[in-house]
Coordinates of C-alpha atoms and ligand atoms in Angstrom, one line a residue:
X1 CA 11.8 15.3 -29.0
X2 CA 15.1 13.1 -27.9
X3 CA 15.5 11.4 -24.0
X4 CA 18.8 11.1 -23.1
X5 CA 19.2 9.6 -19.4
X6 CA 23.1 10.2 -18.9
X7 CA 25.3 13.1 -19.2
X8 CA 27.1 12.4 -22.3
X9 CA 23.9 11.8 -23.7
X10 CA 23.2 15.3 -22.0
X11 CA 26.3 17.2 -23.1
X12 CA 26.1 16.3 -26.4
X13 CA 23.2 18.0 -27.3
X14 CA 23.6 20.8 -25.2
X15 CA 26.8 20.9 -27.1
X16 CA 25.6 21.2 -30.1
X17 CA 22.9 24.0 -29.5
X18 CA 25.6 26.3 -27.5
X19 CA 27.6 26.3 -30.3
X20 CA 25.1 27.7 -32.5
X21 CA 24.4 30.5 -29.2
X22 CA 21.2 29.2 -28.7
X23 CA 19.5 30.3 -25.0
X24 CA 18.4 27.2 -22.8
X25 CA 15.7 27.0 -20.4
X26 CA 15.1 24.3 -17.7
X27 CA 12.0 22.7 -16.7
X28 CA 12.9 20.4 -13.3
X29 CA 9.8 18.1 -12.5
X30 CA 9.5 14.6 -10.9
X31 CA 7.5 13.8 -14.1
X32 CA 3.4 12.7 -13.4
X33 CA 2.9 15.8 -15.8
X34 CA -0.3 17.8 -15.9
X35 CA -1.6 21.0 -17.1
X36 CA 0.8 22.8 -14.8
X37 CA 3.5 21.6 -15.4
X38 CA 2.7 22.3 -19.2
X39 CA 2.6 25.7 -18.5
X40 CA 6.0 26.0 -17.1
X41 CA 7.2 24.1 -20.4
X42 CA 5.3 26.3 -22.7
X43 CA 6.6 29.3 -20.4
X44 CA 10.1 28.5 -20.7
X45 CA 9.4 28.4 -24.7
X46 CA 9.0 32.2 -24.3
X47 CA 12.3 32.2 -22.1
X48 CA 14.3 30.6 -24.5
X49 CA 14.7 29.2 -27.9
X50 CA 15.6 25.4 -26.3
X51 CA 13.6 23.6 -23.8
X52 CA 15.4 20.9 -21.6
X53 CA 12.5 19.5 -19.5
X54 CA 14.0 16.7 -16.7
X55 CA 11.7 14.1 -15.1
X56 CA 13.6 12.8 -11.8
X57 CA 11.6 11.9 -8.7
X58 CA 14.4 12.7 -6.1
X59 CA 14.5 10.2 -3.6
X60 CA 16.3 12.6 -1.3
X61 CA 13.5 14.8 -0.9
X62 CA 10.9 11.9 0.5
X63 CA 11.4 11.5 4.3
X64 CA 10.9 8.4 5.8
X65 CA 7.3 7.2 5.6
X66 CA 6.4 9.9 2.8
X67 CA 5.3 8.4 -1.0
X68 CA 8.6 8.2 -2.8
X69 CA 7.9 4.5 -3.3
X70 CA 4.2 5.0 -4.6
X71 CA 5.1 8.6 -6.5
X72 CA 3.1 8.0 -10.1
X73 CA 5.9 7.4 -12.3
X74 CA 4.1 7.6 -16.4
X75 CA 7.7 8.2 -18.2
X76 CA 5.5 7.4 -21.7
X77 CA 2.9 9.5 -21.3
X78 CA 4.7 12.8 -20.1
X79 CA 7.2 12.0 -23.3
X80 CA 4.4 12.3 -25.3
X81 CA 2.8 15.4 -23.5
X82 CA 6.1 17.2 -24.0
X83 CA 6.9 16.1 -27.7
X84 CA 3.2 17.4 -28.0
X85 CA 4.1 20.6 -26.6
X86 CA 7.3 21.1 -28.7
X87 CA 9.5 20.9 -25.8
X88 CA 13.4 20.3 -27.2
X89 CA 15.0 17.6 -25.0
X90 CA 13.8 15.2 -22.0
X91 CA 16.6 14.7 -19.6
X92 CA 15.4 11.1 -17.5
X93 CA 18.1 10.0 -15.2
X94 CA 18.0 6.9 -13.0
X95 CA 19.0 7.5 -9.4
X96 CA 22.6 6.4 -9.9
X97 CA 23.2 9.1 -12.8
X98 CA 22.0 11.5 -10.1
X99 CA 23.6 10.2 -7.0
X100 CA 26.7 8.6 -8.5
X101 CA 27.7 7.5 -4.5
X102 CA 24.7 7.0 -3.3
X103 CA 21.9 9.4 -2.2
X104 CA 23.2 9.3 2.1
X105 CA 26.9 9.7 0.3
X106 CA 26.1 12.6 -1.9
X107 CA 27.3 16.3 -1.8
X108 CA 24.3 17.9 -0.1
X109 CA 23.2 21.3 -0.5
X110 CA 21.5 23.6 2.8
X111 CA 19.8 26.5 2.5
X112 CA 19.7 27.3 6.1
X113 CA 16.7 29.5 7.5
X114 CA 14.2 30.0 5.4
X115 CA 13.8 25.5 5.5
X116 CA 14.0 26.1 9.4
X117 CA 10.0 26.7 9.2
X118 CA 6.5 25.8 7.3
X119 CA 7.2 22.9 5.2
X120 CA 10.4 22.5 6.6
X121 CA 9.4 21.7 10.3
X122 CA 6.8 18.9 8.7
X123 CA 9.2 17.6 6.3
X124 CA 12.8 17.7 7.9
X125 CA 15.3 17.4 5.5
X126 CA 12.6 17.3 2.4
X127 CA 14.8 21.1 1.3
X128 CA 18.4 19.6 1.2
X129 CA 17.2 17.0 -0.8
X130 CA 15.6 19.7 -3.2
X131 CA 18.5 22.3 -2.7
X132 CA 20.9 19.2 -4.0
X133 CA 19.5 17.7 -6.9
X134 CA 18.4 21.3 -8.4
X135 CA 22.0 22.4 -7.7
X136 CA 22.8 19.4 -9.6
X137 CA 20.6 19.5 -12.2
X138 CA 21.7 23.5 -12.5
X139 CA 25.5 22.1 -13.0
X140 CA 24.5 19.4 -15.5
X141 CA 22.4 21.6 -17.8
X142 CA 23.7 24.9 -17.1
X143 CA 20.4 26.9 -18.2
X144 CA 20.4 30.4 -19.3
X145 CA 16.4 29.9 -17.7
X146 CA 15.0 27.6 -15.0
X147 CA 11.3 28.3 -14.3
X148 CA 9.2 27.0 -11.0
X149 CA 5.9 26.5 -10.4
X150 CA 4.5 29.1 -7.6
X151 CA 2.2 26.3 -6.1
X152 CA 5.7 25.4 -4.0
X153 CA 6.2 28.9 -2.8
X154 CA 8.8 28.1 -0.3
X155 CA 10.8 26.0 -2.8
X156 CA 10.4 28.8 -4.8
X157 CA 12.3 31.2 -2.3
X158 CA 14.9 28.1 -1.6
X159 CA 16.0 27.8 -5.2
X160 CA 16.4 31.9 -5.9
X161 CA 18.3 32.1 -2.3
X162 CA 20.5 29.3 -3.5
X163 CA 21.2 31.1 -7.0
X164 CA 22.0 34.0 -5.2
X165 CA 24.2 32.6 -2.5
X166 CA 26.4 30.3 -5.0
X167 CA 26.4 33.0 -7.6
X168 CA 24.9 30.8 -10.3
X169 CA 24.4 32.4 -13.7
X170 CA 21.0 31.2 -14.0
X171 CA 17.6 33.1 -14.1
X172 CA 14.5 31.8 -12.4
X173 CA 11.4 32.3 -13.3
X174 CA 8.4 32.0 -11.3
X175 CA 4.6 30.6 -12.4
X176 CA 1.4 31.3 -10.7
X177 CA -0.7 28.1 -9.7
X178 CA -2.5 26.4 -11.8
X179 CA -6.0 25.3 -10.5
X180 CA -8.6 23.2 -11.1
X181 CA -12.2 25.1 -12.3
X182 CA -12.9 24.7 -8.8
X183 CA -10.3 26.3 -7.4
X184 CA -7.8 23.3 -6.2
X185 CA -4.6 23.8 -6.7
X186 CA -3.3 21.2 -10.1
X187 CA -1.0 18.7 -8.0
X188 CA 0.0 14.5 -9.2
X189 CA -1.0 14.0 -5.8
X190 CA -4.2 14.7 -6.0
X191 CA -4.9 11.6 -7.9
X192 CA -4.4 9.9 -4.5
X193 CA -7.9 11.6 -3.0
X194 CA -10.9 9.3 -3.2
X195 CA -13.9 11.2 -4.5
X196 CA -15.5 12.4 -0.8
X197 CA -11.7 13.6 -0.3
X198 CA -12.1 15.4 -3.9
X199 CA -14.8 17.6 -3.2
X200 CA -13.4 18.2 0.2
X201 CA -9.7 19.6 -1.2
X202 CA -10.6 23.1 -2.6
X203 CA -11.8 24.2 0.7
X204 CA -8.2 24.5 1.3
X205 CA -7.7 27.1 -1.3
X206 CA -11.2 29.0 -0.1
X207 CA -9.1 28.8 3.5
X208 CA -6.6 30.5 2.5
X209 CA -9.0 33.7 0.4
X210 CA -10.6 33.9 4.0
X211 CA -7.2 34.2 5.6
X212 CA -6.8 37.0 3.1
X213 CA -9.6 38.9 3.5
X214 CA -9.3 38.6 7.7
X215 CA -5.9 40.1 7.0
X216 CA -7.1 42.8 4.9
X217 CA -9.8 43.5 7.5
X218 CA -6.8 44.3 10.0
X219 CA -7.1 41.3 12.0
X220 CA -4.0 39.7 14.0
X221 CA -2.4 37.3 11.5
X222 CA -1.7 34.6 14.8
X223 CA -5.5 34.9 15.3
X224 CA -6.3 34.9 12.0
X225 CA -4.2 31.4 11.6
X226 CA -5.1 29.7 14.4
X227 CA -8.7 30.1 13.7
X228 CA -8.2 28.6 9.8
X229 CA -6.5 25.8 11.7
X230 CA -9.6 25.0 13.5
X231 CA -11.6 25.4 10.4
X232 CA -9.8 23.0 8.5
X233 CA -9.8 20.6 11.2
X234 CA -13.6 21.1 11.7
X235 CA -14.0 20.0 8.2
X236 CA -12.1 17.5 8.1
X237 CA -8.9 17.7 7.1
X238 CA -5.7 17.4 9.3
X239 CA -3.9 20.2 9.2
X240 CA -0.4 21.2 9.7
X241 CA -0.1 24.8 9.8
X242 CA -1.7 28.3 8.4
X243 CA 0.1 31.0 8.4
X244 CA 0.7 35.0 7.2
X245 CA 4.1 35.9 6.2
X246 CA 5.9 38.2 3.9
X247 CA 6.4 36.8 0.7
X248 CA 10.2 36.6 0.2
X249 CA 11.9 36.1 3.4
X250 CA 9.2 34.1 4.6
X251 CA 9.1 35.3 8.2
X252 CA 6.2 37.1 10.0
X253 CA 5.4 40.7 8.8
X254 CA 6.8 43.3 10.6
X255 CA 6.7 47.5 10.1
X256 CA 4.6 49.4 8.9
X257 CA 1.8 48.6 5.6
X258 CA 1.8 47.9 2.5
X259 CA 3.3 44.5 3.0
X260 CA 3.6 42.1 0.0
X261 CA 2.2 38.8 2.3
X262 CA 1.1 35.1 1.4
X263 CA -0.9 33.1 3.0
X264 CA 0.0 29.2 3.0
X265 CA -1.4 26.3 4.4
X266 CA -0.5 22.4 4.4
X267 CA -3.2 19.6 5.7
X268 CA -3.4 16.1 5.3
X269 CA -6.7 14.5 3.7
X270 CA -6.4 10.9 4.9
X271 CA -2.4 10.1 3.6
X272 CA -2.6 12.3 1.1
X273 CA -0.8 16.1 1.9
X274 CA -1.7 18.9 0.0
X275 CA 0.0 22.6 0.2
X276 CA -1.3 25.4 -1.0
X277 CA -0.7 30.1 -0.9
X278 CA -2.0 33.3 -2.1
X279 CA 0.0 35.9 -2.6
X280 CA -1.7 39.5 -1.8
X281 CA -1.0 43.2 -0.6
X282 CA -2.3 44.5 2.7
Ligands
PAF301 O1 8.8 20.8 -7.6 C1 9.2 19.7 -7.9 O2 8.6 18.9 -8.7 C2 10.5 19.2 -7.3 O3 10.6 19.6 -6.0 C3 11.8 19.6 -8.1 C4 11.9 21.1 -8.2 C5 11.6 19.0 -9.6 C6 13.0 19.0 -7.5 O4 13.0 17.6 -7.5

């Protein structure tokens, strides 16, 4: 498997495969890579016969006081877990390849609405920063394929509204979540949570099955939220919100059953933040 880390280093190759009509599919990660992220890779190997994976931990997605400076960066070790995997091409710029200007200078990409709520109240301005650089990364590799992880559902819903709204000729494919045996959803940052914080963090994931089965009991999703706040809190984590909402558009469900829902949640176990959603049909 080749690096490249600049765009004529980029082009070239890509060059080279599109004129031999060969499909390319897109991995975007901020490296760290574990067994989810080898998933997407080995998904997008069904996607398409060429495999760019990029490792970029986007500065303009960290607000102030977040872990961009401490982010586990292990550029060696994900090389190898790709090249291992038989993924094509690694595509590892440095900041300035990415933000030639600067990132506070840069062309910035909003998705308005749906990163007016959830993760987007808690983290202002964390979705333009992911809007831009997978709009960039979209124009630099132009991939036939791009596939997500569904462990960041609302990024998720971001990135296809973005495709849709700039007409980009790119498909995206989702993944479900990846979890520990356990039940914890597979994140780098989990590697922050000392060991009483470990056994703690799958309650967060059994949260969220109880928020399912209140909702499929018929209870009132604002009840039903407000009480897996408590819970959380009452074991110990700090939690941001819990909430129902239908699955695309993100807002509360309205009308009449069946409604294709998620539940998500976001707390804080001591500085570390951990999201997490199930998807289900009531
Ligand atoms: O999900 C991530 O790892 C990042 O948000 C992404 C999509 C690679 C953009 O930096």
């Amino acid at each position: 498997m080749q690096t490249v880390y600049d765009l004529a280093g980029l082009r070239a190759v890509l060059r080279a495969w599109r004129q031999q009509g060969q499909r390319v599919a897109l991995v975007p990660t901020m490296g760290n890579l574990h067994a989810g992220h080898h998933a997407l890779v080995r998904r997008a190997q069904q996607c398409a016969p060429r495999v760019v994976a990029s490792v970029f931990v986007n500065p303009a997605q960290f607000g102030p006081g977040e872990d961009y400076a401490r982010y586990p960066r292990t550029l060696q070790q994900d090389q190898a877990g790709l090249a291992a995997l038989g993924c094509d091409l690694l595509f590892a710029p440095p900041v300035e390849v990415m933000y030639p200007h600067g990132v506070a200078a840069s062309v910035s990409v909003h998705v308005p609405e749906l990163t007016a709520m959830l993760e987007g109240v808690h983290r202002p301005g964390h979705f333009d920063g992911v809007a831009t650089v997978v709009t960039k990364l979209f124009a630099m590799v132009q991939p036939d394929d791009a596939v997500f992880g569904e462990k960041d559902w609302q990024q998720l819903q971001v990135v296809r509204r973005l495709v849709r709204d700039l007409g980009l000729p790119v498909q995206i494919v989702a993944l479900p979540t990846v979890r520990e045996p356990d039940g914890l959803a597979v994140s780098s940052r989990n590697q922050y949570l000392d060991p009483a914080q470990r056994a703690l963090a799958p309650r967060l994931y059994t949260t969220l099955q109880w928020m399912r089965r209140q909702a499929l009991a018929g209870h009132v999703h604002e009840a039903i939220e407000r009480a897996a706040v408590a819970g959380l809190a009452r074991m110990g984590f700090e939690p941001d919100y819990c909430a129902i909402r239908a699955v695309e558009t993100l807002q509360p469900a309205a009308g009449e059953p069946p409604h294709r829902l998620i539940a998500l949640a976001a707390a804080r176990l001591g500085g570390t933040r951990l999201i997490d959603n199930l998807p289900f049909t009531a």
